[in-house]
CSV table of C-alpha atoms in Angstrom, one decimal:
chain,number,residue,atom,x,y,z
O,583,UNK,CA,-49.1,27.6,2.5
O,584,UNK,CA,-48.0,24.2,1.1
O,585,UNK,CA,-49.0,20.9,1.9
O,586,UNK,CA,-46.4,19.5,4.0
O,587,UNK,CA,-47.6,15.7,3.8
O,588,UNK,CA,-44.2,13.3,3.0
O,589,UNK,CA,-43.2,13.0,-0.4
O,590,UNK,CA,-41.4,10.0,-1.9
O,591,UNK,CA,-42.0,7.5,1.1
O,592,UNK,CA,-42.1,3.9,-0.3
O,593,UNK,CA,-43.8,3.0,3.0
O,594,UNK,CA,-46.9,4.2,3.9
O,595,UNK,CA,-46.7,6.2,6.9
O,596,UNK,CA,-49.1,4.8,9.7
O,597,UNK,CA,-52.1,6.6,10.2
O,598,UNK,CA,-53.4,7.9,14.1
O,599,UNK,CA,-56.2,9.7,14.4
O,600,UNK,CA,-55.7,11.6,11.0
O,601,UNK,CA,-52.2,12.0,11.7
O,602,UNK,CA,-49.3,10.3,10.0
O,603,UNK,CA,-46.3,8.8,11.9
O,604,UNK,CA,-43.5,10.3,10.3
O,605,UNK,CA,-40.5,9.0,12.8
O,606,UNK,CA,-40.7,5.6,14.5
O,607,UNK,CA,-37.3,4.6,16.0
O,608,UNK,CA,-36.3,2.6,19.0
O,609,UNK,CA,-32.7,2.7,20.8
O,610,UNK,CA,-31.1,4.8,18.8
O,611,UNK,CA,-27.2,4.9,20.3
O,612,UNK,CA,-24.2,6.7,18.8
O,613,UNK,CA,-20.5,6.4,20.4
O,614,UNK,CA,-17.1,8.4,19.7
O,615,UNK,CA,-14.6,6.0,20.7
O,616,UNK,CA,-15.0,4.9,24.4
O,617,UNK,CA,-17.5,7.8,25.0
O,618,UNK,CA,-21.5,7.5,24.4
O,619,UNK,CA,-22.9,10.2,22.9
O,620,UNK,CA,-26.6,8.8,22.9
O,621,UNK,CA,-27.8,5.9,24.2
O,622,UNK,CA,-31.2,4.0,23.7
O,623,UNK,CA,-33.0,7.0,22.5
O,624,UNK,CA,-36.6,6.1,21.0
O,625,UNK,CA,-39.1,8.8,19.6
O,626,UNK,CA,-42.5,8.5,17.7
O,627,UNK,CA,-43.5,11.8,16.0
O,628,UNK,CA,-46.5,12.5,14.1
O,629,UNK,CA,-47.4,14.9,11.1
O,630,UNK,CA,-48.7,18.3,13.2
O,631,UNK,CA,-47.1,17.8,16.2
O,632,UNK,CA,-43.6,20.1,17.3
O,633,UNK,CA,-41.2,18.0,19.6
O,634,UNK,CA,-38.6,20.2,21.4
O,635,UNK,CA,-35.1,18.5,21.9
O,636,UNK,CA,-34.2,20.3,25.5
O,637,UNK,CA,-31.1,19.9,27.3
O,638,UNK,CA,-27.5,21.4,28.3
O,639,UNK,CA,-25.2,21.2,25.3
O,640,UNK,CA,-23.5,17.9,24.7
O,641,UNK,CA,-26.4,16.7,26.3
O,642,UNK,CA,-26.9,14.6,23.0
O,643,UNK,CA,-30.1,16.7,21.0
O,644,UNK,CA,-27.8,17.7,18.2
O,645,UNK,CA,-26.1,14.3,17.5
O,646,UNK,CA,-29.7,12.6,17.8
O,647,UNK,CA,-31.0,15.1,15.1
O,648,UNK,CA,-28.5,14.8,12.7
O,649,UNK,CA,-29.0,10.4,13.0
O,650,UNK,CA,-32.8,11.3,12.4
O,651,UNK,CA,-31.7,13.5,9.5
O,652,UNK,CA,-29.8,10.6,7.9
O,653,UNK,CA,-26.7,12.5,8.1
O,654,UNK,CA,-25.2,10.5,10.6
O,655,UNK,CA,-25.1,6.7,10.6
O,656,UNK,CA,-26.5,5.1,14.2
O,657,UNK,CA,-24.0,3.0,16.1
O,658,UNK,CA,-27.4,0.7,17.0
O,659,UNK,CA,-30.9,0.8,16.9
O,660,UNK,CA,-33.6,0.8,14.3
O,661,UNK,CA,-36.5,2.8,12.5
O,662,UNK,CA,-37.9,4.7,9.8
O,663,UNK,CA,-38.0,8.0,8.9
O,664,UNK,CA,-40.9,9.1,6.6
O,665,UNK,CA,-41.1,5.5,5.4
O,666,UNK,CA,-37.4,4.9,5.0
O,667,UNK,CA,-34.9,2.5,6.8
O,668,UNK,CA,-32.9,4.7,9.1
O,669,UNK,CA,-30.1,2.5,8.7
O,670,UNK,CA,-30.3,1.2,5.3
O,671,UNK,CA,-31.6,4.2,3.4
O,672,UNK,CA,-30.4,7.4,5.2
O,673,UNK,CA,-29.7,9.1,1.4
O,674,UNK,CA,-33.1,9.0,1.0
O,675,UNK,CA,-33.9,10.4,4.3
O,676,UNK,CA,-31.5,13.6,3.6
O,677,UNK,CA,-33.1,14.2,0.5
O,678,UNK,CA,-37.1,14.5,2.2
O,679,UNK,CA,-36.2,15.9,5.5
O,680,UNK,CA,-35.8,19.7,5.7
O,681,UNK,CA,-32.4,19.9,8.4
O,682,UNK,CA,-31.0,23.5,9.7
O,683,UNK,CA,-28.0,23.1,11.4
O,684,UNK,CA,-26.7,25.5,14.3
O,685,UNK,CA,-23.9,27.0,12.1
O,686,UNK,CA,-24.5,28.7,8.6
O,687,UNK,CA,-24.3,25.5,6.1
O,688,UNK,CA,-24.8,27.7,3.2
O,689,UNK,CA,-21.8,29.2,0.9
O,690,UNK,CA,-20.5,32.8,2.5
O,691,UNK,CA,-19.3,34.1,-0.5
O,692,UNK,CA,-22.3,33.2,-2.7
O,693,UNK,CA,-25.3,35.8,-2.5
O,694,UNK,CA,-28.6,35.0,-0.9
O,695,UNK,CA,-30.3,34.4,-4.1
O,696,UNK,CA,-27.3,32.3,-5.4
O,697,UNK,CA,-27.4,30.0,-2.5
O,698,UNK,CA,-31.3,29.3,-2.9
O,699,UNK,CA,-31.5,28.8,-6.3
O,700,UNK,CA,-28.2,26.2,-6.1
O,701,UNK,CA,-30.1,24.3,-3.0
O,702,UNK,CA,-33.2,24.5,-5.1
O,703,UNK,CA,-31.0,22.8,-8.1
O,704,UNK,CA,-29.8,20.2,-5.5
O,705,UNK,CA,-33.1,18.9,-4.3
O,706,UNK,CA,-34.1,18.5,-8.1
O,707,UNK,CA,-36.9,21.2,-8.3
O,708,UNK,CA,-38.1,22.4,-11.4
O,709,UNK,CA,-37.1,26.2,-12.6
O,710,UNK,CA,-34.6,26.6,-9.4
O,711,UNK,CA,-34.7,30.8,-10.2
O,712,UNK,CA,-38.4,30.4,-10.1
O,713,UNK,CA,-38.1,29.0,-6.4
O,714,UNK,CA,-35.2,31.0,-5.1
O,715,UNK,CA,-37.1,34.3,-6.0
O,716,UNK,CA,-40.0,33.0,-4.1
O,717,UNK,CA,-38.3,31.8,-1.3
O,718,UNK,CA,-36.9,35.2,-1.5
O,719,UNK,CA,-40.4,37.1,-1.1
O,720,UNK,CA,-41.6,34.7,1.3
O,721,UNK,CA,-39.1,35.3,3.8
O,722,UNK,CA,-38.5,38.9,3.3
O,723,UNK,CA,-35.3,38.4,2.1
O,724,UNK,CA,-35.3,41.0,-0.9
O,725,UNK,CA,-33.4,44.0,0.3
O,726,UNK,CA,-30.7,41.3,0.5
O,727,UNK,CA,-31.1,39.2,-2.4
O,728,UNK,CA,-27.5,40.1,-3.8
O,729,UNK,CA,-25.5,40.1,-0.7
O,730,UNK,CA,-23.2,37.5,0.3
O,731,UNK,CA,-24.6,35.2,2.7
O,732,UNK,CA,-21.6,35.5,4.9
O,733,UNK,CA,-22.3,39.2,5.5
O,734,UNK,CA,-25.8,38.9,6.7
O,735,UNK,CA,-26.4,39.4,10.6
O,736,UNK,CA,-27.6,36.2,12.9
O,737,UNK,CA,-30.9,36.6,12.6
O,738,UNK,CA,-31.2,37.2,8.7
O,739,UNK,CA,-28.6,34.7,8.5
O,740,UNK,CA,-31.1,32.1,10.6
O,741,UNK,CA,-34.2,33.3,8.2
O,742,UNK,CA,-32.1,32.3,5.0
O,743,UNK,CA,-30.8,28.9,6.7
O,744,UNK,CA,-34.7,28.2,7.4
O,745,UNK,CA,-35.7,29.5,3.8
O,746,UNK,CA,-33.0,27.1,2.4
O,747,UNK,CA,-34.4,24.4,4.5
O,748,UNK,CA,-37.9,24.5,3.3
O,749,UNK,CA,-37.8,24.8,-0.7
O,750,UNK,CA,-38.6,21.0,-1.5
O,751,UNK,CA,-41.7,21.5,1.2
O,752,UNK,CA,-40.4,18.7,4.0
O,753,UNK,CA,-42.8,16.8,5.5
O,754,UNK,CA,-40.5,16.8,8.5
O,755,UNK,CA,-38.3,19.9,9.6
O,756,UNK,CA,-35.5,19.3,12.1
O,757,UNK,CA,-34.1,22.5,13.4
O,758,UNK,CA,-31.2,22.8,15.3
O,759,UNK,CA,-30.9,25.7,18.0
O,760,UNK,CA,-32.8,27.9,15.3
O,761,UNK,CA,-33.4,30.9,17.8
O,762,UNK,CA,-29.6,30.8,19.0
O,763,UNK,CA,-28.1,34.5,19.4
O,764,UNK,CA,-31.6,36.1,18.1
O,765,UNK,CA,-33.0,39.0,19.4
O,766,UNK,CA,-36.9,38.6,20.9
O,767,UNK,CA,-38.2,39.9,17.7
O,768,UNK,CA,-36.4,37.6,15.2
O,769,UNK,CA,-36.9,34.6,17.7
O,770,UNK,CA,-40.8,35.5,17.9
O,771,UNK,CA,-40.3,35.4,14.0
O,772,UNK,CA,-39.0,31.9,14.1
O,773,UNK,CA,-41.7,30.6,16.0
O,774,UNK,CA,-44.4,32.1,13.9
O,775,UNK,CA,-43.0,29.9,11.1
O,776,UNK,CA,-42.3,26.7,12.7
O,777,UNK,CA,-45.7,26.7,14.3
O,778,UNK,CA,-46.9,27.4,10.4
O,779,UNK,CA,-45.4,24.3,9.7
O,780,UNK,CA,-47.2,22.4,12.3
O,781,UNK,CA,-50.2,23.9,11.5
O,782,UNK,CA,-49.8,22.8,7.5
O,783,UNK,CA,-49.3,19.1,8.5
O,784,UNK,CA,-45.4,18.9,9.0
O,785,UNK,CA,-43.7,17.4,11.8
O,786,UNK,CA,-41.2,19.5,13.4
O,787,UNK,CA,-38.5,19.1,15.9
O,788,UNK,CA,-36.6,22.0,17.5
O,789,UNK,CA,-33.4,21.4,19.8
O,790,UNK,CA,-33.3,24.1,22.1
O,791,UNK,CA,-31.7,24.6,25.7
O,792,UNK,CA,-34.6,27.1,26.5
O,793,UNK,CA,-37.5,25.5,28.6
O,794,UNK,CA,-39.5,28.4,28.1
O,795,UNK,CA,-39.2,27.6,24.2
O,796,UNK,CA,-40.2,24.1,24.8
O,797,UNK,CA,-43.4,25.0,26.6
O,798,UNK,CA,-44.2,26.3,22.8
O,799,UNK,CA,-44.1,22.6,21.6
O,800,UNK,CA,-46.7,20.1,21.5
O,801,UNK,CA,-44.2,17.6,22.9
O,802,UNK,CA,-40.6,17.6,25.1
O,803,UNK,CA,-38.1,15.2,25.5
O,804,UNK,CA,-35.4,16.2,28.4
O,805,UNK,CA,-31.8,15.1,27.2
O,806,UNK,CA,-28.8,14.4,29.5
O,807,UNK,CA,-25.8,12.6,29.3
O,808,UNK,CA,-26.8,11.3,26.1
O,809,UNK,CA,-30.0,9.7,27.4
O,810,UNK,CA,-33.7,11.0,27.3
O,811,UNK,CA,-34.5,11.2,31.1
O,812,UNK,CA,-38.4,12.3,30.2
O,813,UNK,CA,-40.4,12.7,27.2
O,814,UNK,CA,-44.2,13.8,26.7
O,815,UNK,CA,-46.7,16.1,25.7
O,816,UNK,CA,-44.9,19.8,27.0
O,817,UNK,CA,-48.1,20.1,28.8
O,818,UNK,CA,-47.3,17.3,31.4
O,819,UNK,CA,-43.3,17.8,31.2
O,820,UNK,CA,-43.3,21.7,31.5
O,821,UNK,CA,-46.4,22.9,33.9
O,822,UNK,CA,-47.0,26.2,35.1
O,823,UNK,CA,-45.4,27.4,38.0
O,824,UNK,CA,-44.9,26.3,40.7
O,825,UNK,CA,-43.0,23.5,39.5
O,826,UNK,CA,-43.2,20.1,41.3
O,827,UNK,CA,-40.5,18.7,43.1
O,828,UNK,CA,-39.9,15.9,40.7
O,829,UNK,CA,-39.5,18.0,37.6
O,830,UNK,CA,-37.3,20.1,39.7
O,831,UNK,CA,-34.9,17.1,40.1
O,832,UNK,CA,-35.4,16.3,36.3
O,833,UNK,CA,-34.0,19.8,34.9
O,834,UNK,CA,-31.1,19.4,37.5
O,835,UNK,CA,-30.3,16.4,35.7
O,836,UNK,CA,-30.5,17.8,32.5
O,837,UNK,CA,-28.0,20.9,33.5
O,838,UNK,CA,-31.3,23.0,33.1
O,839,UNK,CA,-32.5,26.2,35.4
O,840,UNK,CA,-35.3,25.4,37.6
O,841,UNK,CA,-36.8,28.9,37.3
């Protein structure tokens, strides 16, 4: 397993008990016309942590993740991701994070191998062919290497997307609904890899609407109506049943089931 320390940061990450501060943002906001998608979101994430962004569809999880990935420019707020200014250095952030979108973001007409080789070349990695071949073996994609990506089933397509997002050994991995539509075995495989990433020192954010998945994260942020309504250690946010009355109220507000 590679070392997932942040690469290429021009500002040193802040140490905290031996862990690096990978994300430190304050009052992030994003509007579309008169509609507020995200309002006043703050987050501090350190290496080795797995944060679960939990909430119903439209709660603001994906918009927040895209801002942290440098894909979407915030309308307000400030902070740093991997030592780069979120407002002014989005391109540098995009090059260094591992971002996996909800939808297939690869070329469906290209083969699995061609997609990975192309992505490795975009990242500027040495010997893209060898990088692609290594990823195909590591993710169990040998059987599908010459198949067009668009023909893969849901579980295999998600595995390919995850492989592509990790080619450059990013120190920060942002996954948007990585287990959506997967069967139990495929979901367990995704979570095994997420936990391996954190154990190797990466920081990970997983967007999900499943509170059960949040319990596998070290930290949880519950989103509702574009805001974080509560955040902290998952052991405190998602305690074992029976759930206390305050948490039931929070889950109702977030549009999540209480059981």
